[in-house]
PDB file of N, CA and C in Angstrom:
ATOM      1  N   MET A   1      12.598 -33.653 -31.183  1.00 53.00           N
ATOM      2  CA  MET A   1      11.799 -32.456 -31.144  1.00 53.00           C
ATOM      3  C   MET A   1      12.727 -31.250 -30.942  1.00 53.00           C
ATOM      4  N   ASN A   2      12.570 -30.231 -31.715  1.00 57.00           N
ATOM      5  CA  ASN A   2      13.424 -29.047 -31.614  1.00 57.00           C
ATOM      6  C   ASN A   2      12.916 -28.104 -30.547  1.00 57.00           C
ATOM      7  N   LYS A   3      13.814 -27.690 -29.673  1.00 57.00           N
ATOM      8  CA  LYS A   3      13.461 -26.703 -28.655  1.00 57.00           C
ATOM      9  C   LYS A   3      13.680 -25.319 -29.245  1.00 57.00           C
ATOM     10  N   PRO A   4      12.765 -24.387 -28.941  1.00 57.00           N
ATOM     11  CA  PRO A   4      12.979 -23.041 -29.466  1.00 57.00           C
ATOM     12  C   PRO A   4      14.222 -22.420 -28.841  1.00 57.00           C
ATOM     13  N   THR A   5      14.994 -21.790 -29.666  1.00 58.00           N
ATOM     14  CA  THR A   5      16.203 -21.159 -29.150  1.00 58.00           C
ATOM     15  C   THR A   5      15.857 -19.810 -28.552  1.00 58.00           C
ATOM     16  N   GLU A   6      16.788 -19.294 -27.796  1.00 56.00           N
ATOM     17  CA  GLU A   6      16.562 -18.009 -27.126  1.00 56.00           C
ATOM     18  C   GLU A   6      16.369 -16.908 -28.161  1.00 56.00           C
ATOM     19  N   GLN A   7      17.052 -17.006 -29.288  1.00 59.00           N
ATOM     20  CA  GLN A   7      16.933 -15.987 -30.322  1.00 59.00           C
ATOM     21  C   GLN A   7      15.527 -15.947 -30.906  1.00 59.00           C
ATOM     22  N   ASN A   8      14.879 -17.073 -30.996  1.00 63.00           N
ATOM     23  CA  ASN A   8      13.522 -17.113 -31.545  1.00 63.00           C
ATOM     24  C   ASN A   8      12.517 -16.456 -30.610  1.00 63.00           C
ATOM     25  N   ASN A   9      12.815 -16.421 -29.319  1.00 67.00           N
ATOM     26  CA  ASN A   9      11.890 -15.875 -28.342  1.00 67.00           C
ATOM     27  C   ASN A   9      12.058 -14.376 -28.124  1.00 67.00           C
ATOM     28  N   LEU A  10      13.125 -13.790 -28.651  1.00 70.00           N
ATOM     29  CA  LEU A  10      13.366 -12.373 -28.429  1.00 70.00           C
ATOM     30  C   LEU A  10      12.353 -11.533 -29.191  1.00 70.00           C
ATOM     31  N   GLN A  11      11.791 -10.579 -28.485  1.00 70.00           N
ATOM     32  CA  GLN A  11      10.846  -9.651 -29.092  1.00 70.00           C
ATOM     33  C   GLN A  11      11.580  -8.353 -29.377  1.00 70.00           C
ATOM     34  N   PRO A  12      11.231  -7.696 -30.453  1.00 68.00           N
ATOM     35  CA  PRO A  12      11.893  -6.411 -30.707  1.00 68.00           C
ATOM     36  C   PRO A  12      11.561  -5.418 -29.597  1.00 68.00           C
ATOM     37  N   VAL A  13      12.571  -4.703 -29.175  1.00 68.00           N
ATOM     38  CA  VAL A  13      12.389  -3.726 -28.107  1.00 68.00           C
ATOM     39  C   VAL A  13      11.816  -2.460 -28.718  1.00 68.00           C
ATOM     40  N   GLU A  14      10.690  -2.024 -28.170  1.00 69.00           N
ATOM     41  CA  GLU A  14      10.081  -0.792 -28.664  1.00 69.00           C
ATOM     42  C   GLU A  14      10.714   0.390 -27.963  1.00 69.00           C
ATOM     43  N   GLU A  15      11.067   1.368 -28.742  1.00 68.00           N
ATOM     44  CA  GLU A  15      11.583   2.586 -28.139  1.00 68.00           C
ATOM     45  C   GLU A  15      10.390   3.416 -27.697  1.00 68.00           C
ATOM     46  N   LYS A  16      10.428   3.842 -26.457  1.00 73.00           N
ATOM     47  CA  LYS A  16       9.326   4.626 -25.925  1.00 73.00           C
ATOM     48  C   LYS A  16       9.811   6.043 -25.703  1.00 73.00           C
ATOM     49  N   ASN A  17       9.027   6.983 -26.158  1.00 77.00           N
ATOM     50  CA  ASN A  17       9.349   8.373 -25.900  1.00 77.00           C
ATOM     51  C   ASN A  17       8.841   8.736 -24.524  1.00 77.00           C
ATOM     52  N   ILE A  18       9.720   9.230 -23.707  1.00 78.00           N
ATOM     53  CA  ILE A  18       9.353   9.609 -22.348  1.00 78.00           C
ATOM     54  C   ILE A  18       9.163  11.114 -22.321  1.00 78.00           C
ATOM     55  N   ASP A  19       7.967  11.505 -21.842  1.00 76.00           N
ATOM     56  CA  ASP A  19       7.642  12.923 -21.778  1.00 76.00           C
ATOM     57  C   ASP A  19       8.333  13.527 -20.558  1.00 76.00           C
ATOM     58  N   THR A  20       9.350  14.313 -20.799  1.00 81.00           N
ATOM     59  CA  THR A  20      10.083  14.934 -19.702  1.00 81.00           C
ATOM     60  C   THR A  20       9.777  16.423 -19.603  1.00 81.00           C
ATOM     61  N   SER A  21       8.695  16.844 -20.216  1.00 93.00           N
ATOM     62  CA  SER A  21       8.368  18.261 -20.169  1.00 93.00           C
ATOM     63  C   SER A  21       8.098  18.679 -18.729  1.00 93.00           C
ATOM     64  N   ALA A  22       8.332  19.935 -18.454  1.00 93.00           N
ATOM     65  CA  ALA A  22       8.156  20.457 -17.097  1.00 93.00           C
ATOM     66  C   ALA A  22       6.723  20.249 -16.630  1.00 93.00           C
ATOM     67  N   GLU A  23       5.765  20.385 -17.520  1.00 93.00           N
ATOM     68  CA  GLU A  23       4.356  20.221 -17.145  1.00 93.00           C
ATOM     69  C   GLU A  23       4.083  18.785 -16.708  1.00 93.00           C
ATOM     70  N   HIS A  24       4.611  17.841 -17.461  1.00 93.00           N
ATOM     71  CA  HIS A  24       4.391  16.425 -17.124  1.00 93.00           C
ATOM     72  C   HIS A  24       5.088  16.081 -15.803  1.00 93.00           C
ATOM     73  N   VAL A  25       6.297  16.576 -15.623  1.00 93.00           N
ATOM     74  CA  VAL A  25       7.031  16.330 -14.378  1.00 93.00           C
ATOM     75  C   VAL A  25       6.255  16.902 -13.205  1.00 93.00           C
ATOM     76  N   LYS A  26       5.699  18.099 -13.359  1.00 95.00           N
ATOM     77  CA  LYS A  26       4.908  18.730 -12.304  1.00 95.00           C
ATOM     78  C   LYS A  26       3.688  17.869 -11.977  1.00 95.00           C
ATOM     79  N   GLU A  27       3.009  17.333 -12.990  1.00 95.00           N
ATOM     80  CA  GLU A  27       1.853  16.456 -12.765  1.00 95.00           C
ATOM     81  C   GLU A  27       2.262  15.223 -11.973  1.00 95.00           C
ATOM     82  N   LEU A  28       3.388  14.641 -12.332  1.00 95.00           N
ATOM     83  CA  LEU A  28       3.859  13.451 -11.625  1.00 95.00           C
ATOM     84  C   LEU A  28       4.251  13.773 -10.186  1.00 95.00           C
ATOM     85  N   GLU A  29       4.884  14.914  -9.976  1.00 97.00           N
ATOM     86  CA  GLU A  29       5.237  15.318  -8.615  1.00 97.00           C
ATOM     87  C   GLU A  29       3.987  15.555  -7.779  1.00 97.00           C
ATOM     88  N   ASP A  30       2.966  16.169  -8.377  1.00 98.00           N
ATOM     89  CA  ASP A  30       1.704  16.402  -7.667  1.00 98.00           C
ATOM     90  C   ASP A  30       1.036  15.080  -7.295  1.00 98.00           C
ATOM     91  N   GLU A  31       1.052  14.143  -8.241  1.00 98.00           N
ATOM     92  CA  GLU A  31       0.453  12.837  -7.968  1.00 98.00           C
ATOM     93  C   GLU A  31       1.231  12.111  -6.878  1.00 98.00           C
ATOM     94  N   LEU A  32       2.546  12.198  -6.925  1.00 98.00           N
ATOM     95  CA  LEU A  32       3.387  11.572  -5.904  1.00 98.00           C
ATOM     96  C   LEU A  32       3.071  12.149  -4.526  1.00 98.00           C
ATOM     97  N   LEU A  33       2.951  13.463  -4.432  1.00 98.00           N
ATOM     98  CA  LEU A  33       2.632  14.101  -3.160  1.00 98.00           C
ATOM     99  C   LEU A  33       1.267  13.633  -2.657  1.00 98.00           C
ATOM    100  N   LYS A  34       0.283  13.598  -3.548  1.00 98.00           N
ATOM    101  CA  LYS A  34      -1.063  13.147  -3.172  1.00 98.00           C
ATOM    102  C   LYS A  34      -1.025  11.722  -2.640  1.00 98.00           C
ATOM    103  N   LEU A  35      -0.281  10.851  -3.308  1.00 98.00           N
ATOM    104  CA  LEU A  35      -0.207   9.454  -2.880  1.00 98.00           C
ATOM    105  C   LEU A  35       0.543   9.301  -1.566  1.00 98.00           C
ATOM    106  N   ARG A  36       1.563  10.124  -1.349  1.00 98.00           N
ATOM    107  CA  ARG A  36       2.278  10.080  -0.072  1.00 98.00           C
ATOM    108  C   ARG A  36       1.368  10.510   1.078  1.00 98.00           C
ATOM    109  N   ILE A  37       0.571  11.558   0.832  1.00 98.00           N
ATOM    110  CA  ILE A  37      -0.363  12.023   1.857  1.00 98.00           C
ATOM    111  C   ILE A  37      -1.407  10.952   2.136  1.00 98.00           C
ATOM    112  N   GLU A  38      -1.933  10.357   1.074  1.00 98.00           N
ATOM    113  CA  GLU A  38      -2.935   9.299   1.243  1.00 98.00           C
ATOM    114  C   GLU A  38      -2.345   8.114   1.999  1.00 98.00           C
ATOM    115  N   ASN A  39      -1.128   7.746   1.678  1.00 98.00           N
ATOM    116  CA  ASN A  39      -0.460   6.629   2.342  1.00 98.00           C
ATOM    117  C   ASN A  39      -0.278   6.913   3.834  1.00 98.00           C
ATOM    118  N   ALA A  40       0.167   8.128   4.168  1.00 98.00           N
ATOM    119  CA  ALA A  40       0.353   8.502   5.571  1.00 98.00           C
ATOM    120  C   ALA A  40      -0.983   8.473   6.309  1.00 98.00           C
ATOM    121  N   PHE A  41      -2.032   8.975   5.660  1.00 98.00           N
ATOM    122  CA  PHE A  41      -3.363   8.977   6.267  1.00 98.00           C
ATOM    123  C   PHE A  41      -3.827   7.550   6.548  1.00 98.00           C
ATOM    124  N   LEU A  42      -3.673   6.666   5.563  1.00 98.00           N
ATOM    125  CA  LEU A  42      -4.128   5.286   5.738  1.00 98.00           C
ATOM    126  C   LEU A  42      -3.313   4.552   6.800  1.00 98.00           C
ATOM    127  N   LYS A  43      -2.020   4.827   6.877  1.00 98.00           N
ATOM    128  CA  LYS A  43      -1.198   4.212   7.923  1.00 98.00           C
ATOM    129  C   LYS A  43      -1.662   4.660   9.302  1.00 98.00           C
ATOM    130  N   GLU A  44      -1.934   5.954   9.448  1.00 98.00           N
ATOM    131  CA  GLU A  44      -2.392   6.474  10.733  1.00 98.00           C
ATOM    132  C   GLU A  44      -3.769   5.907  11.079  1.00 98.00           C
ATOM    133  N   LEU A  45      -4.642   5.823  10.097  1.00 98.00           N
ATOM    134  CA  LEU A  45      -5.975   5.261  10.314  1.00 98.00           C
ATOM    135  C   LEU A  45      -5.876   3.812  10.773  1.00 98.00           C
ATOM    136  N   ARG A  46      -5.006   3.044  10.135  1.00 98.00           N
ATOM    137  CA  ARG A  46      -4.806   1.640  10.529  1.00 98.00           C
ATOM    138  C   ARG A  46      -4.270   1.552  11.953  1.00 98.00           C
ATOM    139  N   LYS A  47      -3.299   2.421  12.275  1.00 98.00           N
ATOM    140  CA  LYS A  47      -2.728   2.422  13.621  1.00 98.00           C
ATOM    141  C   LYS A  47      -3.812   2.708  14.665  1.00 98.00           C
ATOM    142  N   LEU A  48      -4.641   3.713  14.408  1.00 97.00           N
ATOM    143  CA  LEU A  48      -5.708   4.060  15.343  1.00 97.00           C
ATOM    144  C   LEU A  48      -6.728   2.932  15.476  1.00 97.00           C
ATOM    145  N   ARG A  49      -7.048   2.288  14.353  1.00 97.00           N
ATOM    146  CA  ARG A  49      -8.006   1.176  14.394  1.00 97.00           C
ATOM    147  C   ARG A  49      -7.452   0.017  15.213  1.00 97.00           C
ATOM    148  N   LEU A  50      -6.181  -0.291  15.027  1.00 97.00           N
ATOM    149  CA  LEU A  50      -5.566  -1.378  15.795  1.00 97.00           C
ATOM    150  C   LEU A  50      -5.505  -1.043  17.278  1.00 97.00           C
ATOM    151  N   GLU A  51      -5.203   0.221  17.605  1.00 97.00           N
ATOM    152  CA  GLU A  51      -5.187   0.640  19.011  1.00 97.00           C
ATOM    153  C   GLU A  51      -6.591   0.519  19.611  1.00 97.00           C
ATOM    154  N   ASP A  52      -7.607   0.916  18.850  1.00 96.00           N
ATOM    155  CA  ASP A  52      -8.986   0.831  19.327  1.00 96.00           C
ATOM    156  C   ASP A  52      -9.393  -0.623  19.551  1.00 96.00           C
ATOM    157  N   GLU A  53      -9.012  -1.495  18.630  1.00 96.00           N
ATOM    158  CA  GLU A  53      -9.324  -2.917  18.787  1.00 96.00           C
ATOM    159  C   GLU A  53      -8.639  -3.479  20.032  1.00 96.00           C
ATOM    160  N   GLU A  54      -7.412  -3.062  20.274  1.00 94.00           N
ATOM    161  CA  GLU A  54      -6.675  -3.539  21.458  1.00 94.00           C
ATOM    162  C   GLU A  54      -7.362  -3.067  22.739  1.00 94.00           C
ATOM    163  N   LYS A  55      -7.797  -1.815  22.771  1.00 94.00           N
ATOM    164  CA  LYS A  55      -8.501  -1.294  23.955  1.00 94.00           C
ATOM    165  C   LYS A  55      -9.814  -2.041  24.181  1.00 94.00           C
ATOM    166  N   MET A  56     -10.537  -2.319  23.105  1.00 94.00           N
ATOM    167  CA  MET A  56     -11.799  -3.060  23.231  1.00 94.00           C
ATOM    168  C   MET A  56     -11.527  -4.472  23.756  1.00 94.00           C
ATOM    169  N   ARG A  57     -10.460  -5.090  23.279  1.00 92.00           N
ATOM    170  CA  ARG A  57     -10.099  -6.427  23.729  1.00 92.00           C
ATOM    171  C   ARG A  57      -9.750  -6.405  25.221  1.00 92.00           C
ATOM    172  N   GLU A  58      -8.988  -5.375  25.636  1.00 91.00           N
ATOM    173  CA  GLU A  58      -8.626  -5.265  27.051  1.00 91.00           C
ATOM    174  C   GLU A  58      -9.857  -5.042  27.921  1.00 91.00           C
ATOM    175  N   ARG A  59     -10.768  -4.210  27.470  1.00 91.00           N
ATOM    176  CA  ARG A  59     -12.001  -3.968  28.229  1.00 91.00           C
ATOM    177  C   ARG A  59     -12.818  -5.237  28.351  1.00 91.00           C
ATOM    178  N   HIS A  60     -12.893  -5.976  27.258  1.00 90.00           N
ATOM    179  CA  HIS A  60     -13.659  -7.219  27.266  1.00 90.00           C
ATOM    180  C   HIS A  60     -13.039  -8.221  28.240  1.00 90.00           C
ATOM    181  N   GLU A  61     -11.714  -8.347  28.198  1.00 87.00           N
ATOM    182  CA  GLU A  61     -11.025  -9.266  29.100  1.00 87.00           C
ATOM    183  C   GLU A  61     -11.170  -8.805  30.550  1.00 87.00           C
ATOM    184  N   SER A  62     -11.103  -7.496  30.748  1.00 86.00           N
ATOM    185  CA  SER A  62     -11.227  -6.948  32.100  1.00 86.00           C
ATOM    186  C   SER A  62     -12.620  -7.196  32.656  1.00 86.00           C
ATOM    187  N   SER A  63     -13.644  -6.981  31.839  1.00 84.00           N
ATOM    188  CA  SER A  63     -15.003  -7.195  32.321  1.00 84.00           C
ATOM    189  C   SER A  63     -15.280  -8.670  32.543  1.00 84.00           C
ATOM    190  N   ALA A  64     -14.705  -9.535  31.723  1.00 79.00           N
ATOM    191  CA  ALA A  64     -14.874 -10.971  31.889  1.00 79.00           C
ATOM    192  C   ALA A  64     -14.193 -11.426  33.172  1.00 79.00           C
ATOM    193  N   ALA A  65     -13.033 -10.870  33.472  1.00 75.00           N
ATOM    194  CA  ALA A  65     -12.301 -11.228  34.692  1.00 75.00           C
ATOM    195  C   ALA A  65     -13.060 -10.767  35.922  1.00 75.00           C
ATOM    196  N   SER A  66     -13.642  -9.571  35.861  1.00 72.00           N
ATOM    197  CA  SER A  66     -14.386  -9.067  37.039  1.00 72.00           C
ATOM    198  C   SER A  66     -15.668  -9.872  37.244  1.00 72.00           C
ATOM    199  N   GLU A  67     -16.287 -10.335  36.172  1.00 70.00           N
ATOM    200  CA  GLU A  67     -17.476 -11.179  36.311  1.00 70.00           C
ATOM    201  C   GLU A  67     -17.111 -12.507  36.937  1.00 70.00           C
ATOM    202  N   ASP A  68     -15.963 -13.065  36.557  1.00 67.00           N
ATOM    203  CA  ASP A  68     -15.516 -14.350  37.118  1.00 67.00           C
ATOM    204  C   ASP A  68     -15.225 -14.216  38.614  1.00 67.00           C
ATOM    205  N   SER A  69     -14.623 -13.122  39.019  1.00 65.00           N
ATOM    206  CA  SER A  69     -14.254 -12.980  40.413  1.00 65.00           C
ATOM    207  C   SER A  69     -15.458 -12.644  41.299  1.00 65.00           C
ATOM    208  N   SER A  70     -16.537 -12.132  40.708  1.00 62.00           N
ATOM    209  CA  SER A  70     -17.719 -11.797  41.508  1.00 62.00           C
ATOM    210  C   SER A  70     -18.595 -13.009  41.779  1.00 62.00           C
ATOM    211  N   ASN A  71     -18.367 -14.103  41.068  1.00 57.00           N
ATOM    212  CA  ASN A  71     -19.193 -15.307  41.257  1.00 57.00           C
ATOM    213  C   ASN A  71     -18.719 -16.137  42.387  1.00 57.00           C
TER     214      ASN A  71
END
């Protein structure tokens, strides 16, 4: 059985025109800034949520401990 050679599997490389116009670059920079802001917001939101969950866990453990000691 013949195995396909590497040459048979090569696909022609398409040349892509990259739009480097100032307008397109500005759009990409604006999108990058928006995504960076969104990323920072989501990281902070996650941090606050995790801190809140930790405080709730501590309160729950604290109240459970005080109930145990009162019995």
